[in-house]
CSV table of C-alpha atoms in Angstrom, one decimal:
chain,number,residue,atom,x,y,z
A,4,MET,CA,30.5,33.2,72.0
A,5,SER,CA,28.7,36.5,71.5
A,6,ASN,CA,25.6,36.9,73.7
A,7,LYS,CA,25.8,33.2,74.8
A,8,THR,CA,23.9,32.6,78.0
A,9,TYR,CA,25.5,30.8,81.0
A,10,ASP,CA,22.8,30.0,83.6
A,11,GLU,CA,25.3,27.5,85.2
A,12,LYS,CA,27.4,29.8,87.4
A,13,SER,CA,30.0,27.1,88.2
A,14,ALA,CA,31.7,27.6,84.8
A,15,ILE,CA,31.9,31.4,85.4
A,16,ARG,CA,33.2,30.9,89.0
A,17,ASN,CA,35.9,28.6,87.7
A,18,VAL,CA,37.0,31.4,85.3
A,19,ILE,CA,37.1,33.9,88.1
A,20,ILE,CA,39.0,31.7,90.5
A,21,ALA,CA,41.6,30.8,88.0
A,22,SER,CA,42.0,34.4,86.9
A,23,GLN,CA,42.6,35.4,90.5
A,24,HIS,CA,45.3,32.7,91.1
A,25,LEU,CA,43.0,31.0,93.6
A,26,ASP,CA,42.5,27.6,91.9
A,27,LYS,CA,46.1,26.7,92.7
A,28,ARG,CA,48.9,28.6,94.2
A,29,SER,CA,51.3,30.2,91.7
A,30,SER,CA,55.0,29.8,91.5
A,31,LYS,CA,55.3,33.2,89.8
A,32,PRO,CA,57.4,36.0,91.5
A,33,VAL,CA,55.5,38.4,93.8
A,34,GLU,CA,55.6,41.2,91.4
A,35,ASP,CA,54.0,39.1,88.6
A,36,ILE,CA,51.1,38.0,90.8
A,37,VAL,CA,50.6,41.6,92.0
A,38,SER,CA,50.4,42.7,88.4
A,39,ASP,CA,48.0,39.9,87.4
A,40,ILE,CA,45.5,40.7,90.1
A,41,CYS,CA,46.0,44.5,89.9
A,42,GLY,CA,47.5,45.2,93.2
A,43,LEU,CA,47.3,44.4,96.9
A,44,GLN,CA,45.4,46.8,99.1
A,45,TYR,CA,47.5,47.8,102.1
A,46,ASP,CA,45.6,47.5,105.4
A,47,PRO,CA,47.0,48.3,108.9
A,48,ASN,CA,44.5,46.3,110.9
A,49,PRO,CA,46.6,43.9,113.0
A,50,THR,CA,43.8,41.4,113.9
A,51,ILE,CA,45.7,38.8,111.9
A,52,HIS,CA,48.4,39.1,109.3
A,53,LEU,CA,47.7,42.2,107.2
A,54,ASN,CA,45.6,42.0,104.1
A,55,HIS,CA,48.4,42.2,101.6
A,56,TYR,CA,50.2,39.3,103.2
A,57,MET,CA,46.9,37.3,103.3
A,58,MET,CA,46.3,37.9,99.6
A,59,LEU,CA,49.6,36.5,98.7
A,60,TRP,CA,49.4,33.6,101.2
A,61,ASN,CA,46.3,32.5,99.3
A,62,ARG,CA,47.9,32.8,95.9
A,63,LYS,CA,51.6,32.2,96.0
A,64,SER,CA,53.2,28.8,96.7
A,65,ASP,CA,55.3,28.7,99.9
A,66,PHE,CA,54.7,32.3,100.6
A,67,ALA,CA,56.4,34.0,103.5
A,68,VAL,CA,56.0,37.6,104.8
A,69,GLU,CA,59.6,38.3,103.9
A,70,ASP,CA,58.8,37.6,100.2
A,71,LEU,CA,56.6,40.7,99.9
A,72,ASP,CA,58.8,42.8,102.2
A,73,ALA,CA,61.9,42.0,100.0
A,74,ALA,CA,60.0,42.7,96.8
A,75,ALA,CA,58.7,46.1,98.2
A,76,TYR,CA,61.5,47.4,100.4
A,77,LYS,CA,64.8,45.8,99.1
A,78,GLU,CA,64.3,45.0,95.5
A,79,PHE,CA,61.7,47.7,94.8
A,80,LYS,CA,59.9,45.6,92.3
A,81,ILE,CA,56.6,46.6,93.8
A,82,THR,CA,55.9,49.9,95.5
A,83,GLU,CA,53.3,51.4,97.9
A,84,ALA,CA,51.1,53.9,96.0
A,85,PHE,CA,47.7,55.5,96.3
A,86,ALA,CA,45.6,53.7,93.8
A,87,PHE,CA,41.9,52.5,93.7
A,88,LYS,CA,39.6,54.8,95.5
A,89,ARG,CA,42.7,56.7,96.8
A,90,ASN,CA,43.5,53.8,99.1
A,91,MET,CA,47.1,52.6,99.6
A,92,PHE,CA,48.0,49.6,97.4
A,93,PHE,CA,51.1,47.7,96.4
A,94,VAL,CA,51.5,47.9,92.6
A,95,PRO,CA,54.4,46.8,90.4
A,96,THR,CA,57.0,49.6,90.2
A,97,ASN,CA,57.0,49.5,86.4
A,98,GLU,CA,53.2,50.1,86.4
A,99,PHE,CA,53.0,52.8,89.1
A,100,ALA,CA,52.9,55.7,86.7
A,101,ILE,CA,50.0,54.0,84.8
A,102,TYR,CA,48.0,53.6,88.0
A,103,ARG,CA,48.7,57.2,88.9
A,104,ALA,CA,47.7,58.7,85.6
A,105,ALA,CA,44.5,56.5,85.4
A,106,LEU,CA,43.3,57.4,88.9
A,107,LYS,CA,44.7,60.9,89.7
A,108,ASP,CA,41.3,62.6,89.3
A,109,VAL,CA,39.2,60.0,91.1
A,110,VAL,CA,37.2,61.9,93.7
A,111,ARG,CA,36.9,60.7,97.3
A,112,TRP,CA,36.5,62.6,100.5
A,113,GLY,CA,35.5,65.6,98.4
A,114,SER,CA,38.7,65.8,96.3
A,115,SER,CA,41.0,64.0,94.0
A,116,ASP,CA,44.8,63.6,94.1
A,117,GLU,CA,45.0,66.0,91.2
A,118,SER,CA,42.9,68.8,92.9
A,119,TRP,CA,44.5,68.2,96.2
A,120,LEU,CA,48.0,68.7,94.7
A,121,ALA,CA,46.9,71.7,92.7
A,122,ALA,CA,45.6,73.4,95.9
A,123,ALA,CA,49.1,73.7,97.2
A,124,ASN,CA,51.2,74.5,94.1
A,125,SER,CA,52.4,78.0,94.7
A,126,PRO,CA,56.0,79.1,94.0
A,127,GLU,CA,56.4,78.9,97.8
A,128,ASP,CA,55.2,75.3,97.9
A,129,LEU,CA,57.4,74.3,94.9
A,130,ALA,CA,60.4,75.9,96.6
A,131,ALA,CA,59.6,74.0,99.8
A,132,GLU,CA,59.5,70.7,97.8
A,133,GLU,CA,63.0,71.5,96.4
A,134,GLU,CA,64.2,72.4,99.9
A,135,LEU,CA,62.9,69.1,101.3
A,136,LYS,CA,64.5,67.1,98.4
A,137,GLU,CA,67.8,68.8,99.0
A,138,GLY,CA,67.7,68.0,102.7
A,139,LEU,CA,66.9,64.4,102.1
A,140,LYS,CA,69.4,63.9,99.3
A,141,ASN,CA,71.6,60.8,99.9
A,142,GLN,CA,69.8,60.1,103.2
A,143,PRO,CA,68.8,56.6,104.1
A,144,GLY,CA,65.2,55.6,104.9
A,145,LEU,CA,63.9,57.7,107.8
A,146,THR,CA,60.7,57.9,109.9
A,147,THR,CA,58.7,61.1,109.8
A,148,ASN,CA,60.2,62.3,113.1
A,149,GLN,CA,63.7,61.4,111.9
A,150,ILE,CA,63.2,63.5,108.8
A,151,TRP,CA,62.4,66.6,110.9
A,152,GLU,CA,65.3,65.8,113.2
A,153,CYS,CA,67.6,65.7,110.2
A,154,LEU,CA,66.3,69.0,109.0
A,155,HIS,CA,66.4,70.6,112.5
A,156,LEU,CA,62.6,71.1,112.5
A,157,SER,CA,61.6,68.8,115.3
A,158,GLU,CA,60.1,71.6,117.5
A,159,GLU,CA,58.2,73.1,114.6
A,160,TRP,CA,56.8,69.6,113.7
A,161,ASP,CA,55.8,68.9,117.3
A,162,ALA,CA,53.9,72.2,117.4
A,163,TYR,CA,52.3,71.5,114.0
A,164,VAL,CA,51.1,68.1,115.2
A,165,LYS,CA,49.8,69.6,118.5
A,166,HIS,CA,47.9,72.3,116.7
A,167,ARG,CA,46.3,69.8,114.2
A,168,LYS,CA,45.2,67.6,117.1
A,169,ALA,CA,43.5,70.6,118.7
A,170,GLY,CA,41.7,71.4,115.4
A,171,ASP,CA,43.8,74.4,114.6
A,172,LEU,CA,44.7,74.1,110.9
A,173,SER,CA,46.3,77.6,110.6
A,174,PHE,CA,49.7,76.5,111.9
A,175,GLU,CA,51.6,75.0,109.0
A,176,LEU,CA,54.9,75.4,107.2
A,177,PRO,CA,55.2,75.0,103.5
A,178,ILE,CA,57.8,72.3,104.0
A,179,PHE,CA,55.3,70.2,105.9
A,180,ARG,CA,52.8,70.5,103.0
A,181,ALA,CA,55.7,69.6,100.7
A,182,PHE,CA,56.3,66.4,102.7
A,183,TYR,CA,52.7,65.2,102.1
A,184,ARG,CA,52.8,66.3,98.5
A,185,LEU,CA,56.0,64.3,97.9
A,186,LYS,CA,54.5,61.3,99.6
A,187,ARG,CA,51.3,61.5,97.5
A,188,LYS,CA,53.3,61.8,94.3
A,189,THR,CA,55.6,59.0,95.4
A,190,ASP,CA,58.7,61.1,95.1
A,191,LEU,CA,59.1,60.0,98.7
A,192,VAL,CA,59.0,56.2,98.6
A,193,THR,CA,58.2,53.9,101.5
A,194,CYS,CA,61.4,51.8,101.7
A,195,GLY,CA,60.6,49.8,104.9
A,196,ARG,CA,58.4,49.5,107.9
A,197,ASN,CA,59.5,49.3,111.6
A,198,PRO,CA,58.3,46.4,113.7
A,199,GLY,CA,55.2,47.0,115.8
A,200,THR,CA,51.5,46.9,115.7
A,201,PHE,CA,51.0,49.6,112.9
A,202,LYS,CA,54.4,49.2,111.2
A,203,GLU,CA,55.7,52.8,111.1
A,204,PRO,CA,56.9,53.6,107.5
A,205,LEU,CA,60.4,54.6,106.5
A,206,TYR,CA,60.7,57.2,103.7
A,207,ILE,CA,63.4,57.8,101.1
A,208,LEU,CA,63.7,59.9,97.9
A,209,LYS,CA,63.1,57.7,94.9
A,210,GLU,CA,66.4,59.0,93.4
A,211,ASN,CA,68.2,57.6,96.4
A,212,ILE,CA,67.2,54.1,95.3
A,213,GLY,CA,68.0,54.6,91.7
A,214,ILE,CA,64.7,55.7,90.3
A,215,LYS,CA,65.2,58.9,88.4
A,216,GLU,CA,61.9,58.7,86.6
A,217,TRP,CA,59.0,56.2,86.9
A,218,PRO,CA,58.6,53.9,84.0
A,219,ASN,CA,55.7,55.1,81.7
A,220,ALA,CA,56.0,58.6,83.2
A,221,GLY,CA,53.9,61.1,81.2
A,222,ILE,CA,51.3,58.6,80.0
A,223,HIS,CA,48.0,60.2,79.1
A,224,LYS,CA,45.1,59.5,81.4
A,225,ASN,CA,42.9,57.8,78.8
A,226,GLU,CA,45.6,55.6,77.7
A,227,ALA,CA,46.4,54.6,81.3
A,228,ARG,CA,42.7,54.0,82.0
A,229,ALA,CA,42.4,51.7,78.9
A,230,ILE,CA,45.4,49.7,80.3
A,231,ILE,CA,44.1,49.5,83.9
A,232,ILE,CA,40.5,48.7,82.9
A,233,GLU,CA,41.5,45.8,80.6
A,234,LYS,CA,43.9,44.5,83.2
A,235,LEU,CA,41.1,44.5,85.8
A,236,ILE,CA,38.7,42.7,83.5
A,237,ALA,CA,41.4,40.1,82.8
A,238,SER,CA,42.1,39.8,86.6
A,239,PHE,CA,38.5,38.9,87.3
A,240,GLY,CA,37.9,37.0,84.0
A,241,VAL,CA,34.2,38.0,84.0
A,242,THR,CA,32.8,41.3,85.1
A,243,TYR,CA,30.8,44.4,84.1
A,244,PRO,CA,31.3,48.2,84.1
A,245,VAL,CA,29.6,48.9,87.5
A,246,HIS,CA,31.9,46.4,89.2
A,247,ILE,CA,35.0,48.0,87.8
A,248,SER,CA,33.7,51.4,88.8
A,249,HIS,CA,33.1,50.2,92.4
A,250,ILE,CA,36.7,48.8,92.5
A,251,THR,CA,38.5,51.8,91.0
A,252,GLY,CA,36.3,54.8,92.0
A,253,ILE,CA,36.1,55.9,88.3
A,254,PRO,CA,32.4,56.8,87.6
A,255,THR,CA,30.5,54.1,85.7
A,256,ALA,CA,29.7,56.6,82.9
A,257,GLU,CA,33.5,57.0,82.3
A,258,VAL,CA,34.2,53.2,82.5
A,259,THR,CA,31.5,52.1,80.0
A,260,PRO,CA,33.1,53.6,76.9
A,261,PHE,CA,36.3,51.6,77.6
A,262,PHE,CA,34.2,48.4,77.6
A,263,SER,CA,32.7,49.4,74.3
A,264,LYS,CA,36.1,50.0,72.8
A,265,LEU,CA,37.5,46.8,74.1
A,266,GLU,CA,34.5,44.9,72.7
A,267,GLN,CA,35.1,46.5,69.3
A,268,GLU,CA,38.7,45.5,69.4
A,269,GLY,CA,37.8,41.9,70.2
A,270,LYS,CA,39.5,42.0,73.6
A,271,ILE,CA,36.3,41.3,75.5
A,272,SER,CA,33.0,39.5,74.6
A,273,PRO,CA,29.5,39.9,75.9
A,274,LEU,CA,28.2,37.1,78.1
A,275,LYS,CA,24.9,36.5,79.8
A,276,VAL,CA,24.9,35.1,83.4
A,277,GLY,CA,21.3,34.5,84.0
A,278,LYS,CA,19.7,37.9,83.3
A,279,LYS,CA,23.0,39.8,84.0
A,280,SER,CA,24.9,41.3,81.1
A,281,CYS,CA,28.6,40.7,81.6
A,282,TYR,CA,31.8,40.5,79.6
A,283,ILE,CA,34.6,37.9,79.5
A,284,HIS,CA,38.2,38.7,78.6
A,285,TRP,CA,39.4,37.1,75.4
A,286,ALA,CA,42.3,35.4,77.2
A,287,LYS,CA,39.9,33.6,79.6
A,288,THR,CA,37.4,32.2,77.2
A,289,GLY,CA,39.2,28.9,77.0
A,290,LEU,CA,38.7,28.4,80.7
A,291,LEU,CA,34.9,28.0,80.2
A,292,GLY,CA,35.2,24.6,78.7
A,293,GLN,CA,37.4,23.1,81.5
A,294,CYS,CA,35.0,20.8,83.2
A,295,PRO,CA,33.0,23.3,85.2
A,296,ASP,CA,31.1,20.6,87.1
A,297,GLN,CA,34.3,19.0,88.4
A,298,ASP,CA,35.1,21.6,91.1
A,299,THR,CA,38.5,21.6,92.8
A,300,GLU,CA,38.4,21.1,96.5
A,301,GLU,CA,41.2,23.7,97.2
A,302,VAL,CA,40.5,25.8,100.3
A,303,ARG,CA,41.3,29.4,100.6
A,304,LEU,CA,40.6,31.7,103.6
A,305,ILE,CA,39.8,35.1,102.0
A,306,SER,CA,40.5,38.3,103.9
A,307,PRO,CA,37.6,40.8,103.9
A,308,MET,CA,39.9,43.4,102.2
A,309,ASP,CA,40.7,41.0,99.3
A,310,ILE,CA,39.9,42.4,95.9
A,311,LEU,CA,37.8,39.3,95.2
A,312,VAL,CA,35.2,40.2,97.8
A,313,ARG,CA,35.4,44.0,97.8
A,314,ASP,CA,32.1,44.5,95.8
A,315,GLN,CA,29.2,42.7,97.5
A,316,THR,CA,26.8,43.0,94.5
A,317,TRP,CA,29.4,41.4,92.2
A,318,LEU,CA,30.1,38.7,94.8
A,319,LYS,CA,26.4,38.0,95.2
A,320,THR,CA,25.9,37.8,91.4
A,321,PHE,CA,28.5,35.2,90.7
A,322,PHE,CA,29.0,33.4,94.1
A,323,ASP,CA,25.6,33.8,95.7
A,324,TYR,CA,27.5,35.0,98.8
A,325,SER,CA,27.7,38.1,100.9
A,326,TYR,CA,28.6,39.1,104.4
A,327,THR,CA,28.5,42.2,106.7
A,328,PHE,CA,31.8,43.8,107.7
A,329,GLU,CA,32.5,46.6,110.2
A,330,TYR,CA,35.9,48.2,110.1
A,331,PHE,CA,37.3,49.9,113.1
A,332,LYS,CA,33.7,50.8,114.2
A,333,LYS,CA,33.3,49.0,117.4
A,334,LYS,CA,35.2,47.1,120.0
A,335,GLY,CA,35.2,43.3,119.3
A,336,MET,CA,34.3,43.7,115.6
A,337,LYS,CA,34.3,40.7,113.4
A,338,TRP,CA,37.2,40.1,111.0
A,339,PRO,CA,35.5,37.5,108.7
A,340,LEU,CA,37.8,35.2,106.8
A,341,SER,CA,35.5,33.8,104.0
A,342,ILE,CA,35.9,30.1,103.4
A,343,LEU,CA,36.3,29.4,99.7
A,344,VAL,CA,36.2,25.7,98.8
A,345,GLY,CA,36.9,25.2,95.1
A,346,ASN,CA,34.7,27.8,93.6
A,347,ARG,CA,32.1,28.0,96.4
A,348,PHE,CA,31.9,30.1,99.5
A,349,VAL,CA,30.7,27.9,102.3
A,350,GLY,CA,31.0,30.2,105.4
A,351,TYR,CA,33.5,32.2,107.4
A,352,PHE,CA,35.8,32.2,110.4
A,353,ASP,CA,36.2,35.1,112.8
A,354,CYS,CA,39.8,34.9,113.8
A,355,LYS,CA,42.3,36.8,115.9
A,356,MET,CA,46.1,36.3,116.4
A,357,GLU,CA,47.3,36.9,119.9
A,358,TRP,CA,50.9,37.9,119.0
A,359,ARG,CA,52.1,38.1,122.5
A,360,THR,CA,51.0,34.6,123.6
A,361,LYS,CA,51.4,33.1,120.0
A,362,ARG,CA,47.8,31.8,120.1
A,363,PHE,CA,45.6,31.7,117.0
A,364,LEU,CA,42.1,32.4,118.4
A,365,ILE,CA,39.0,31.2,116.6
A,366,LYS,CA,36.2,33.4,117.8
A,367,GLU,CA,33.5,32.1,115.6
A,368,LYS,CA,33.0,29.4,113.0
A,369,ASN,CA,30.0,29.8,110.7
A,370,ILE,CA,29.4,27.1,108.0
A,371,PHE,CA,26.3,27.6,105.9
A,372,ASP,CA,26.3,24.1,104.3
A,373,THR,CA,26.4,21.2,106.8
A,374,ALA,CA,28.1,19.1,104.2
A,375,PHE,CA,31.3,21.2,104.9
A,376,GLU,CA,31.0,21.2,108.7
A,377,HIS,CA,33.8,18.7,109.2
A,378,HIS,CA,35.6,19.2,105.9
A,379,GLU,CA,39.2,18.1,106.2
A,380,GLY,CA,40.4,20.7,103.8
A,381,ILE,CA,39.0,23.5,105.8
A,382,GLU,CA,40.6,22.2,109.0
A,383,ARG,CA,43.9,21.8,107.2
A,384,ALA,CA,43.7,25.3,105.8
A,385,LEU,CA,43.1,26.7,109.3
A,386,GLN,CA,46.1,24.8,110.6
A,387,ASN,CA,48.2,26.2,107.7
A,388,LEU,CA,47.0,29.7,108.4
A,389,ALA,CA,48.0,29.4,112.1
A,390,ALA,CA,51.4,28.1,111.1
A,391,PHE,CA,51.8,31.1,108.7
A,392,HIS,CA,51.3,33.3,111.7
A,393,GLY,CA,53.9,31.4,113.8
A,394,ALA,CA,51.2,30.3,116.2
A,395,GLU,CA,52.0,27.7,118.7
A,396,ASP,CA,48.4,26.9,119.6
A,397,ILE,CA,44.9,27.1,118.0
A,398,ALA,CA,42.3,28.1,120.6
A,399,TRP,CA,38.5,28.2,120.3
A,400,ARG,CA,36.6,30.8,122.2
């Protein structure tokens, strides 16, 4: 297969869609799907169901919100963690330490997790961490305010918050820094979220839920990166170093050597897509021969935060599709759900769920190909999405 050219993108798209569990919904457990696609980005935007729920709705058969919540907050088979580009993700609990080691020095907003943690690592800070751990020992899941009530520091916390809002960063106690440090290291685990628009988190010490040490703790950064980069290549099926860099935040110059090593080991093979030099994972090569011209008509409505569409250049390369997306930048912003029919993007819906009235509102329907204007599968997918939200009515603006 080395250096073979595929000008017909349909075959490549089929590989990608199958690798992402988007060709047919999987019966695998939540944690296995999350592992296969390398995490679910947590997103608090309540326009419709949150991104992590949407990602699994598109991929898991008979998915319900409770399935993810149970896996994350009751069974602790997946955990919230700062992962790609220092954003919040759900990752499998048994892989958390690998993600942390691989991504701890990714720089964003002027610092990395590693440098941020090192900046507050004095004996006083370490003592504050131990004080906080001792105060939360054997405690159930608590909100931030409940933690400080429990430790009799509510007045100090209120003053701290007030000063921060006023731009005064000088008022701070070491134990407050310790709180953020323990969250960042996931020594404090999110063990639930309260009802409401932004789902306030509940925190608990990892030891209180039986985790004395994370699996794979102490893994070397390069070993962790080798694992994560190969997993990501497999999760897309076909990709290239710049794409993996854009997804993870690891500089391309640091990603490329891992591609070279994987190629030497026979785990990936070079592949030409038009003029683009790409790589295919060895486990996905068999998918290339599976009737690329006989596209499935399965319909998926892809969230704008879905990992499949997070890199517009990669998306344009393989799917000839892109879109603009503004996030919390203006009132009435679009929340485009890209319409994937088989292995083709044919347009998007701009939707909003009115939770109070239980109406699923379609603000805009944009179909690029008139052949899909009245496609029954698209209408059915939209009805299924409204049902997933518990909507009693679909309304068009």
